[in-house]
CSV table of C-alpha atoms in Angstrom, one decimal:
chain,number,residue,atom,x,y,z
A,1,UNK,CA,159.6,48.1,30.5
A,2,UNK,CA,158.2,51.3,31.7
A,3,UNK,CA,156.0,51.6,28.7
A,4,UNK,CA,154.7,47.9,29.2
A,5,UNK,CA,153.5,48.4,32.8
A,6,UNK,CA,150.5,50.6,32.1
A,7,UNK,CA,149.4,48.3,29.4
A,8,UNK,CA,149.3,45.4,32.2
A,9,UNK,CA,147.2,47.6,34.0
A,10,UNK,CA,144.8,48.1,31.4
A,11,UNK,CA,144.7,44.5,30.8
A,12,UNK,CA,143.7,43.9,34.5
A,13,UNK,CA,140.8,46.4,34.1
A,14,UNK,CA,139.6,44.6,30.8
A,15,UNK,CA,139.8,41.3,32.4
A,16,UNK,CA,137.8,42.1,35.3
A,17,UNK,CA,135.2,44.5,33.7
A,18,UNK,CA,135.5,43.9,30.1
A,19,UNK,CA,136.0,40.6,28.2
A,20,UNK,CA,135.2,38.1,30.9
A,21,UNK,CA,133.6,38.5,34.5
A,22,UNK,CA,131.9,36.2,36.9
A,23,UNK,CA,128.5,37.2,35.7
A,24,UNK,CA,129.5,35.5,32.2
A,25,UNK,CA,129.5,32.2,33.9
A,26,UNK,CA,126.0,30.7,34.3
A,27,UNK,CA,125.6,27.7,37.0
A,28,UNK,CA,123.0,25.2,38.0
A,29,UNK,CA,123.1,22.0,40.0
A,30,UNK,CA,121.0,18.9,39.2
A,31,UNK,CA,118.9,17.1,42.0
A,32,UNK,CA,121.7,14.5,42.0
A,33,UNK,CA,124.4,16.9,42.9
A,34,UNK,CA,126.0,17.3,39.5
A,35,UNK,CA,127.1,20.9,39.1
A,36,UNK,CA,127.4,22.6,35.9
A,37,UNK,CA,129.4,25.9,34.7
A,38,UNK,CA,128.5,27.3,31.4
A,39,UNK,CA,130.4,30.1,29.6
A,40,UNK,CA,128.8,31.2,26.4
A,41,UNK,CA,131.4,32.0,23.8
A,42,UNK,CA,130.6,32.4,20.0
A,43,UNK,CA,134.1,33.3,18.9
A,44,UNK,CA,134.4,29.9,17.0
A,45,UNK,CA,131.6,27.2,16.2
A,46,UNK,CA,133.2,24.9,18.7
A,47,UNK,CA,132.6,23.9,22.3
A,48,UNK,CA,134.6,22.0,25.4
A,49,UNK,CA,133.0,19.8,28.0
A,50,UNK,CA,135.3,19.2,30.9
A,51,UNK,CA,134.2,16.9,33.6
A,52,UNK,CA,136.1,17.3,36.8
A,53,UNK,CA,135.8,14.5,39.3
A,54,UNK,CA,137.1,15.0,42.8
A,55,UNK,CA,139.2,11.8,43.0
A,56,UNK,CA,142.8,11.2,42.5
A,57,UNK,CA,145.5,9.1,44.2
A,58,UNK,CA,145.0,10.9,47.4
A,59,UNK,CA,141.6,8.9,47.9
A,60,UNK,CA,143.3,5.5,47.5
A,61,UNK,CA,144.9,3.4,50.0
A,62,UNK,CA,147.5,0.5,49.9
A,63,UNK,CA,146.1,-2.5,48.1
A,64,UNK,CA,144.2,-0.2,45.6
A,65,UNK,CA,146.9,2.4,44.7
A,66,UNK,CA,146.6,3.6,41.0
A,67,UNK,CA,143.1,2.9,40.8
A,68,UNK,CA,142.1,6.7,39.9
A,69,UNK,CA,144.5,6.5,37.0
A,70,UNK,CA,143.3,3.1,36.0
A,71,UNK,CA,139.9,4.5,35.5
A,72,UNK,CA,141.1,7.2,33.3
A,73,UNK,CA,141.9,4.2,31.0
A,74,UNK,CA,138.6,2.2,31.6
A,75,UNK,CA,136.4,5.0,30.9
A,76,UNK,CA,137.1,4.5,27.2
A,77,UNK,CA,136.6,0.9,27.3
A,78,UNK,CA,132.9,0.5,26.8
A,79,UNK,CA,129.5,1.0,28.5
A,80,UNK,CA,126.0,-0.1,28.0
A,81,UNK,CA,125.1,1.8,24.8
A,82,UNK,CA,128.5,2.6,23.4
A,83,UNK,CA,130.9,-0.5,23.5
A,84,UNK,CA,134.4,-0.9,23.4
A,85,UNK,CA,136.2,1.8,21.1
A,86,UNK,CA,132.8,3.2,20.5
A,87,UNK,CA,133.2,6.4,22.5
A,88,UNK,CA,136.3,7.5,20.5
A,89,UNK,CA,134.7,6.3,17.3
A,90,UNK,CA,131.4,8.1,17.8
A,91,UNK,CA,133.4,11.2,19.0
A,92,UNK,CA,135.6,11.2,16.1
A,93,UNK,CA,132.7,10.6,13.6
A,94,UNK,CA,130.9,13.8,14.9
A,95,UNK,CA,134.2,15.8,14.4
A,96,UNK,CA,135.3,15.7,18.1
A,97,UNK,CA,138.4,14.6,20.1
A,98,UNK,CA,139.0,13.8,23.7
A,99,UNK,CA,141.8,13.3,26.4
A,100,UNK,CA,141.9,12.7,30.2
A,101,UNK,CA,144.5,13.2,32.9
A,102,UNK,CA,144.9,12.1,36.5
A,103,UNK,CA,146.7,13.7,39.4
A,104,UNK,CA,147.1,13.3,43.1
A,105,UNK,CA,143.8,15.3,43.4
A,106,UNK,CA,141.6,14.9,40.5
A,107,UNK,CA,140.8,12.9,37.4
A,108,UNK,CA,139.7,15.0,34.5
A,109,UNK,CA,138.0,14.0,31.0
A,110,UNK,CA,138.1,16.5,28.2
A,111,UNK,CA,135.7,16.6,25.1
A,112,UNK,CA,136.4,19.2,22.2
A,113,UNK,CA,133.7,19.2,19.5
A,114,UNK,CA,131.5,21.1,17.1
A,115,UNK,CA,128.8,22.9,19.1
A,116,UNK,CA,126.2,21.2,16.9
A,117,UNK,CA,127.4,17.8,18.5
A,118,UNK,CA,126.8,18.8,22.1
A,119,UNK,CA,123.8,16.3,22.5
A,120,UNK,CA,126.1,13.4,21.4
A,121,UNK,CA,128.5,14.4,23.8
A,122,UNK,CA,126.0,14.2,26.6
A,123,UNK,CA,124.8,10.9,25.4
A,124,UNK,CA,128.4,9.5,25.5
A,125,UNK,CA,129.3,11.0,28.7
A,126,UNK,CA,126.2,10.1,30.5
A,127,UNK,CA,126.4,6.4,29.3
A,128,UNK,CA,129.9,5.9,30.6
A,129,UNK,CA,128.9,7.5,33.9
A,130,UNK,CA,125.7,5.4,34.5
A,131,UNK,CA,126.6,2.1,32.7
A,132,UNK,CA,130.4,1.7,32.7
A,133,UNK,CA,131.4,-1.9,31.7
A,134,UNK,CA,133.8,-3.4,34.1
A,135,UNK,CA,134.6,-6.6,31.8
A,136,UNK,CA,137.1,-8.9,33.6
A,137,UNK,CA,138.8,-9.5,30.1
A,138,UNK,CA,139.0,-5.8,29.6
A,139,UNK,CA,140.3,-5.0,32.9
A,140,UNK,CA,143.0,-7.6,32.5
A,141,UNK,CA,144.1,-6.2,29.1
A,142,UNK,CA,144.3,-2.7,30.4
A,143,UNK,CA,146.2,-3.8,33.5
A,144,UNK,CA,148.8,-4.6,31.0
A,145,UNK,CA,148.5,-1.4,29.3
A,146,UNK,CA,148.9,0.4,32.6
A,147,UNK,CA,151.8,-1.8,33.7
A,148,UNK,CA,153.7,-1.1,30.5
A,149,UNK,CA,153.1,2.5,30.8
A,150,UNK,CA,154.6,2.4,34.3
A,151,UNK,CA,157.7,0.5,33.3
A,152,UNK,CA,158.3,2.4,30.4
A,153,UNK,CA,158.1,5.9,32.1
A,154,UNK,CA,160.2,4.6,34.9
A,155,UNK,CA,163.1,3.2,32.4
A,156,UNK,CA,162.9,6.3,30.3
A,157,UNK,CA,162.6,9.0,32.7
A,158,UNK,CA,164.8,9.7,35.9
A,159,UNK,CA,162.4,12.3,36.7
A,160,UNK,CA,159.7,9.9,37.2
A,161,UNK,CA,162.0,7.9,39.6
A,162,UNK,CA,163.1,10.6,41.4
A,163,UNK,CA,159.8,12.1,41.8
A,164,UNK,CA,158.5,8.8,43.1
A,165,UNK,CA,161.4,8.7,45.7
A,166,UNK,CA,160.9,12.2,46.9
A,167,UNK,CA,157.2,11.9,47.5
A,168,UNK,CA,157.7,8.6,49.3
A,169,UNK,CA,160.3,10.0,51.4
A,170,UNK,CA,158.7,13.5,52.0
A,171,UNK,CA,155.5,12.0,52.9
A,172,UNK,CA,155.3,9.2,55.5
A,173,UNK,CA,151.6,9.4,56.5
A,174,UNK,CA,149.7,11.2,53.9
A,175,UNK,CA,148.6,9.5,50.9
A,176,UNK,CA,150.6,11.8,48.5
A,177,UNK,CA,153.3,9.0,49.5
A,178,UNK,CA,152.4,6.7,46.6
A,179,UNK,CA,152.7,7.5,43.0
A,180,UNK,CA,149.6,8.3,41.0
A,181,UNK,CA,150.0,5.3,38.6
A,182,UNK,CA,150.1,3.1,41.6
A,183,UNK,CA,152.2,0.1,42.8
A,184,UNK,CA,153.1,-2.5,40.4
A,185,UNK,CA,151.7,-5.3,43.1
A,186,UNK,CA,148.5,-3.4,43.5
A,187,UNK,CA,148.2,-3.2,39.6
A,188,UNK,CA,148.6,-6.8,39.4
A,189,UNK,CA,145.9,-7.5,42.2
A,190,UNK,CA,143.1,-5.2,41.9
A,191,UNK,CA,139.8,-7.3,42.0
A,192,UNK,CA,136.6,-6.6,40.2
A,193,UNK,CA,134.8,-5.7,43.5
A,194,UNK,CA,137.7,-3.1,44.2
A,195,UNK,CA,137.0,-1.6,40.8
A,196,UNK,CA,133.0,-1.6,41.2
A,197,UNK,CA,133.2,-0.2,44.8
A,198,UNK,CA,135.7,2.5,43.6
A,199,UNK,CA,133.7,3.6,40.5
A,200,UNK,CA,130.6,3.7,42.6
A,201,UNK,CA,132.0,5.9,45.1
A,202,UNK,CA,133.8,8.4,43.3
A,203,UNK,CA,132.5,8.4,39.8
A,204,UNK,CA,129.0,9.7,40.9
A,205,UNK,CA,127.5,12.7,39.8
A,206,UNK,CA,127.7,14.4,43.1
A,207,UNK,CA,131.4,14.2,43.0
A,208,UNK,CA,131.7,15.8,39.5
A,209,UNK,CA,131.8,19.5,38.4
A,210,UNK,CA,131.1,19.8,34.7
A,211,UNK,CA,132.4,22.9,32.7
A,212,UNK,CA,131.1,23.8,29.1
A,213,UNK,CA,132.5,26.6,27.3
A,214,UNK,CA,131.9,27.5,23.8
A,215,UNK,CA,129.1,28.4,21.0
A,216,UNK,CA,126.5,26.9,23.4
A,217,UNK,CA,123.3,28.5,25.1
A,218,UNK,CA,123.0,27.7,28.8
A,219,UNK,CA,119.2,26.9,28.3
A,220,UNK,CA,120.3,24.2,26.0
A,221,UNK,CA,122.9,22.8,28.3
A,222,UNK,CA,120.3,22.6,31.0
A,223,UNK,CA,117.9,20.8,28.8
A,224,UNK,CA,120.6,18.2,27.9
A,225,UNK,CA,121.8,17.9,31.5
A,226,UNK,CA,118.2,17.2,32.7
A,227,UNK,CA,117.7,14.6,29.8
A,228,UNK,CA,120.9,12.8,30.2
A,229,UNK,CA,122.3,13.3,33.6
A,230,UNK,CA,119.4,13.8,35.8
A,231,UNK,CA,118.4,10.4,36.2
A,232,UNK,CA,122.0,9.1,37.4
A,233,UNK,CA,121.4,8.5,41.0
A,234,UNK,CA,123.7,10.3,43.7
A,235,UNK,CA,125.8,8.2,46.0
A,236,UNK,CA,126.7,8.7,49.4
A,237,UNK,CA,129.6,11.3,50.0
A,238,UNK,CA,133.1,9.8,49.5
A,239,UNK,CA,135.1,9.5,52.6
A,240,UNK,CA,136.9,12.4,53.7
A,241,UNK,CA,140.8,12.3,53.5
A,242,UNK,CA,141.7,13.2,57.0
A,243,UNK,CA,145.6,12.3,56.7
A,244,UNK,CA,147.7,15.0,57.8
A,245,UNK,CA,151.5,14.9,57.0
A,246,UNK,CA,153.5,15.6,60.5
A,247,UNK,CA,156.1,18.6,60.1
A,248,UNK,CA,159.2,17.2,58.8
A,249,UNK,CA,161.9,18.1,61.3
A,250,UNK,CA,165.2,17.5,59.3
A,251,UNK,CA,166.4,17.2,55.8
A,252,UNK,CA,166.0,13.9,54.0
A,253,UNK,CA,168.0,12.3,51.2
A,254,UNK,CA,167.6,9.7,48.6
A,255,UNK,CA,169.8,8.6,45.8
A,256,UNK,CA,169.7,5.8,43.0
A,257,UNK,CA,172.0,4.6,40.5
A,258,UNK,CA,171.2,4.5,36.9
A,259,UNK,CA,172.7,4.4,33.5
A,260,UNK,CA,172.9,8.3,33.1
A,261,UNK,CA,175.4,10.4,31.4
A,262,UNK,CA,175.0,13.2,34.2
A,263,UNK,CA,173.5,13.3,37.6
A,264,UNK,CA,169.8,14.7,38.0
A,265,UNK,CA,169.1,16.5,41.2
A,266,UNK,CA,165.6,17.0,42.5
A,267,UNK,CA,164.6,19.2,46.0
A,268,UNK,CA,161.2,19.1,47.4
A,269,UNK,CA,160.2,21.5,49.9
A,270,UNK,CA,156.8,21.0,51.9
A,271,UNK,CA,154.4,23.9,51.2
A,272,UNK,CA,150.7,24.6,51.8
A,273,UNK,CA,147.6,23.8,49.7
A,274,UNK,CA,146.2,25.9,47.1
A,275,UNK,CA,143.6,27.5,49.3
A,276,UNK,CA,146.5,28.8,51.7
A,277,UNK,CA,147.0,32.7,51.7
A,278,UNK,CA,150.7,32.2,50.7
A,279,UNK,CA,150.0,30.2,47.5
A,280,UNK,CA,150.3,33.4,45.3
A,281,UNK,CA,153.5,34.5,46.8
A,282,UNK,CA,154.8,30.9,46.4
A,283,UNK,CA,153.7,30.9,43.0
A,284,UNK,CA,155.8,34.1,42.1
A,285,UNK,CA,158.7,32.9,44.0
A,286,UNK,CA,158.8,29.8,41.7
A,287,UNK,CA,158.9,32.0,38.7
A,288,UNK,CA,161.5,34.4,40.0
A,289,UNK,CA,163.7,31.5,40.6
A,290,UNK,CA,163.4,29.8,37.3
A,291,UNK,CA,161.3,31.4,34.7
A,292,UNK,CA,163.1,32.5,31.8
A,293,UNK,CA,166.8,33.2,31.2
A,294,UNK,CA,167.1,36.2,33.6
A,295,UNK,CA,165.4,34.2,36.5
A,296,UNK,CA,167.7,33.7,39.6
A,297,UNK,CA,168.7,30.1,39.1
A,298,UNK,CA,169.0,30.0,35.3
A,299,UNK,CA,171.2,33.2,35.3
A,300,UNK,CA,173.4,31.9,38.1
A,301,UNK,CA,173.6,28.2,37.6
A,302,UNK,CA,173.3,27.7,33.7
A,303,UNK,CA,174.4,31.1,32.2
A,304,UNK,CA,177.2,32.4,34.5
A,305,UNK,CA,178.6,29.5,36.7
A,306,UNK,CA,177.7,26.7,33.9
A,307,UNK,CA,177.1,24.0,36.8
A,308,UNK,CA,173.8,22.8,35.4
A,309,UNK,CA,172.4,22.4,31.7
A,310,UNK,CA,168.8,23.0,32.8
A,311,UNK,CA,167.2,24.2,35.8
A,312,UNK,CA,163.6,24.7,36.8
A,313,UNK,CA,161.0,24.8,39.7
A,314,UNK,CA,157.4,24.1,40.2
A,315,UNK,CA,154.5,24.9,42.7
A,316,UNK,CA,151.3,23.2,41.7
A,317,UNK,CA,147.7,23.4,43.0
A,318,UNK,CA,146.8,20.8,45.6
A,319,UNK,CA,143.9,20.0,47.8
A,320,UNK,CA,146.3,19.1,50.9
A,321,UNK,CA,149.9,20.6,51.6
A,322,UNK,CA,152.3,19.5,48.8
A,323,UNK,CA,155.8,20.2,47.5
A,324,UNK,CA,157.6,23.1,46.1
A,325,UNK,CA,160.1,21.2,43.7
A,326,UNK,CA,163.3,22.6,42.1
A,327,UNK,CA,165.0,20.3,39.2
A,328,UNK,CA,168.5,20.5,38.0
A,329,UNK,CA,170.2,18.7,35.4
A,330,UNK,CA,174.1,18.6,36.4
A,331,UNK,CA,176.7,19.7,33.6
A,332,UNK,CA,179.3,17.2,32.7
A,333,UNK,CA,182.1,19.6,34.2
A,334,UNK,CA,180.4,19.9,37.5
A,335,UNK,CA,178.8,17.7,40.1
A,336,UNK,CA,175.5,17.6,42.1
A,337,UNK,CA,177.1,18.9,45.3
A,338,UNK,CA,178.1,22.1,43.6
A,339,UNK,CA,174.7,22.5,42.0
A,340,UNK,CA,173.0,22.1,45.4
A,341,UNK,CA,175.2,24.6,47.0
A,342,UNK,CA,174.6,27.2,44.2
A,343,UNK,CA,170.8,26.7,44.5
A,344,UNK,CA,171.1,27.4,48.5
A,345,UNK,CA,173.3,30.4,47.6
A,346,UNK,CA,170.6,32.0,45.4
A,347,UNK,CA,167.8,31.0,47.8
A,348,UNK,CA,169.8,32.2,50.7
A,349,UNK,CA,170.0,35.8,48.8
A,350,UNK,CA,166.5,36.0,48.5
A,351,UNK,CA,166.0,35.4,52.3
A,352,UNK,CA,168.5,37.8,53.3
A,353,UNK,CA,168.5,40.4,50.7
A,354,UNK,CA,165.1,40.0,49.1
A,355,UNK,CA,164.0,40.7,45.5
A,356,UNK,CA,164.1,43.9,43.5
A,357,UNK,CA,160.8,45.6,42.6
A,358,UNK,CA,161.9,45.5,39.0
A,359,UNK,CA,162.4,41.6,39.3
A,360,UNK,CA,159.0,41.1,41.1
A,361,UNK,CA,157.1,43.3,38.6
A,362,UNK,CA,158.8,41.4,35.6
A,363,UNK,CA,157.4,38.1,37.3
A,364,UNK,CA,153.9,39.8,37.8
A,365,UNK,CA,153.7,40.7,34.1
A,366,UNK,CA,154.6,37.2,33.2
A,367,UNK,CA,151.7,35.9,35.2
A,368,UNK,CA,149.3,38.1,33.6
A,369,UNK,CA,150.5,37.2,30.2
A,370,UNK,CA,150.3,33.4,31.1
A,371,UNK,CA,146.8,33.9,32.6
A,372,UNK,CA,145.4,35.9,29.4
A,373,UNK,CA,147.1,33.3,27.2
A,374,UNK,CA,145.0,30.5,29.0
A,375,UNK,CA,141.9,32.4,28.7
A,376,UNK,CA,142.2,33.2,24.9
A,377,UNK,CA,140.6,29.9,23.9
A,378,UNK,CA,137.4,28.1,25.1
A,379,UNK,CA,139.6,25.2,26.2
A,380,UNK,CA,141.8,27.4,28.5
A,381,UNK,CA,138.6,29.1,29.8
A,382,UNK,CA,136.7,25.7,30.6
A,383,UNK,CA,139.9,24.2,32.2
A,384,UNK,CA,140.8,27.4,34.3
A,385,UNK,CA,137.1,27.7,35.6
A,386,UNK,CA,137.1,24.0,36.9
A,387,UNK,CA,140.4,24.4,38.2
A,388,UNK,CA,139.6,27.3,40.3
A,389,UNK,CA,136.1,25.8,41.3
A,390,UNK,CA,137.9,22.8,42.7
A,391,UNK,CA,141.1,24.0,44.0
A,392,UNK,CA,140.1,27.3,45.1
A,393,UNK,CA,136.5,26.6,46.1
A,394,UNK,CA,135.0,28.8,43.7
A,395,UNK,CA,135.2,29.5,40.1
A,396,UNK,CA,135.0,33.2,40.7
A,397,UNK,CA,138.3,33.5,42.3
A,398,UNK,CA,139.7,33.1,38.8
A,399,UNK,CA,138.6,36.6,38.3
A,400,UNK,CA,140.6,37.7,41.3
A,401,UNK,CA,143.7,36.2,40.6
A,402,UNK,CA,145.2,39.1,38.7
A,403,UNK,CA,144.7,41.2,41.8
A,404,UNK,CA,146.0,38.5,44.1
A,405,UNK,CA,149.2,38.3,42.2
A,406,UNK,CA,149.5,42.0,42.0
A,407,UNK,CA,149.4,42.2,45.9
A,408,UNK,CA,152.2,40.3,46.4
A,409,UNK,CA,155.1,42.5,47.8
A,410,UNK,CA,158.8,41.9,47.8
A,411,UNK,CA,158.6,41.5,51.6
A,412,UNK,CA,156.1,38.5,50.9
A,413,UNK,CA,158.8,36.9,48.7
A,414,UNK,CA,161.4,37.2,51.4
A,415,UNK,CA,159.1,36.0,54.1
A,416,UNK,CA,157.7,32.8,52.1
A,417,UNK,CA,161.3,31.9,51.0
A,418,UNK,CA,162.4,31.8,54.5
A,419,UNK,CA,159.4,30.1,55.9
A,420,UNK,CA,159.4,27.2,53.3
A,421,UNK,CA,162.7,26.8,51.5
A,422,UNK,CA,164.7,25.9,54.5
A,423,UNK,CA,166.9,22.9,55.0
A,424,UNK,CA,164.9,21.2,57.8
A,425,UNK,CA,161.7,21.2,55.4
A,426,UNK,CA,163.2,19.6,52.5
A,427,UNK,CA,164.0,16.2,50.7
A,428,UNK,CA,166.8,15.9,48.2
A,429,UNK,CA,167.0,13.3,45.5
A,430,UNK,CA,169.8,12.4,43.4
A,431,UNK,CA,170.0,10.0,40.3
A,432,UNK,CA,173.5,9.5,39.1
A,433,UNK,CA,175.5,7.0,36.9
A,434,UNK,CA,176.6,3.6,38.2
A,435,UNK,CA,180.1,4.4,36.6
A,436,UNK,CA,182.4,6.6,38.5
């Protein structure tokens, strides 16, 4: 370990002043408000294009829940120039591939392609932004696909059901209350007018940040952006999400029965948004609890006491205050009460006794390694730049992340554990067998 630490310090220096730095990212914004981040990287002859739309399930309301995710599907179902299936076919013919994802906060479309095919990518993306076809037959067909995805996910994953229950219980006023995929009754009843209005509002160029990394020249990107994107009209700014979840004043519990061999336990604690000053300390706390076999929870619950067969935690970026989650699968020889008690004991030790310098440095090292691994590829660079631009307000903050993690002290870990991981601030969900 002592040999490893200087290497990490050297890596911090190379990240900030050598391989990648803010000046390597070129930016420009079209008159219609569409912002571009471009990072030239000729390490391979390929490129990535990421389109980050500031729209997720937090922008919906009862009656139209699930529309953000639905457009993740619809954007591949035909536009004026490229009809149904032609987006994928054209992409693949040119050696590219694509995907998309939707969260509570954003909808993101990703294209990977040979750099020589960049103009085709602009042609494809601009056509579906400007001229997406919302054909009633296609909408009906895609409703079935989404309904199947929803029912299959809930049937096969107790985590999906628990997560829905936790969010719907922990958030009583904020729009994180409903699932990203939406309510089934809303999926069944969206109207064509709902879809057209939602698309016009949120899939406008002024609600999108485009990130391109790879073997491209910024001047060429700018030229294509002017040619294909500049004529797409801007729309009025989307409504601001002003909902704020009231402080939770007591523990909440939910439970459901399912044909499961062992119980599943999920705990959600209210935590702040990504731009809060406690973000980095909470991120490190999550890894101290569950990253690797020497982490607090794995070591105590899985290794030594054998109360659980798996244990993990997560703390993700969000625009508004979200949840810090702890997931546990109960061992056959144990029960959910014992697992919950053991988790509380480990959190209590951190609050009362703190963490060791060695333990903290280990996680900081892991964080840096994870960050550098993400930035090894043009895909990781594009996704990371877009994530920091949207969630932290400026892509430049990606380059500050090593220093921000390094600034976190053992006292910070103790403080945020006491502040957020307390009983009155949490919701606990249990899924267990119907057979006793």
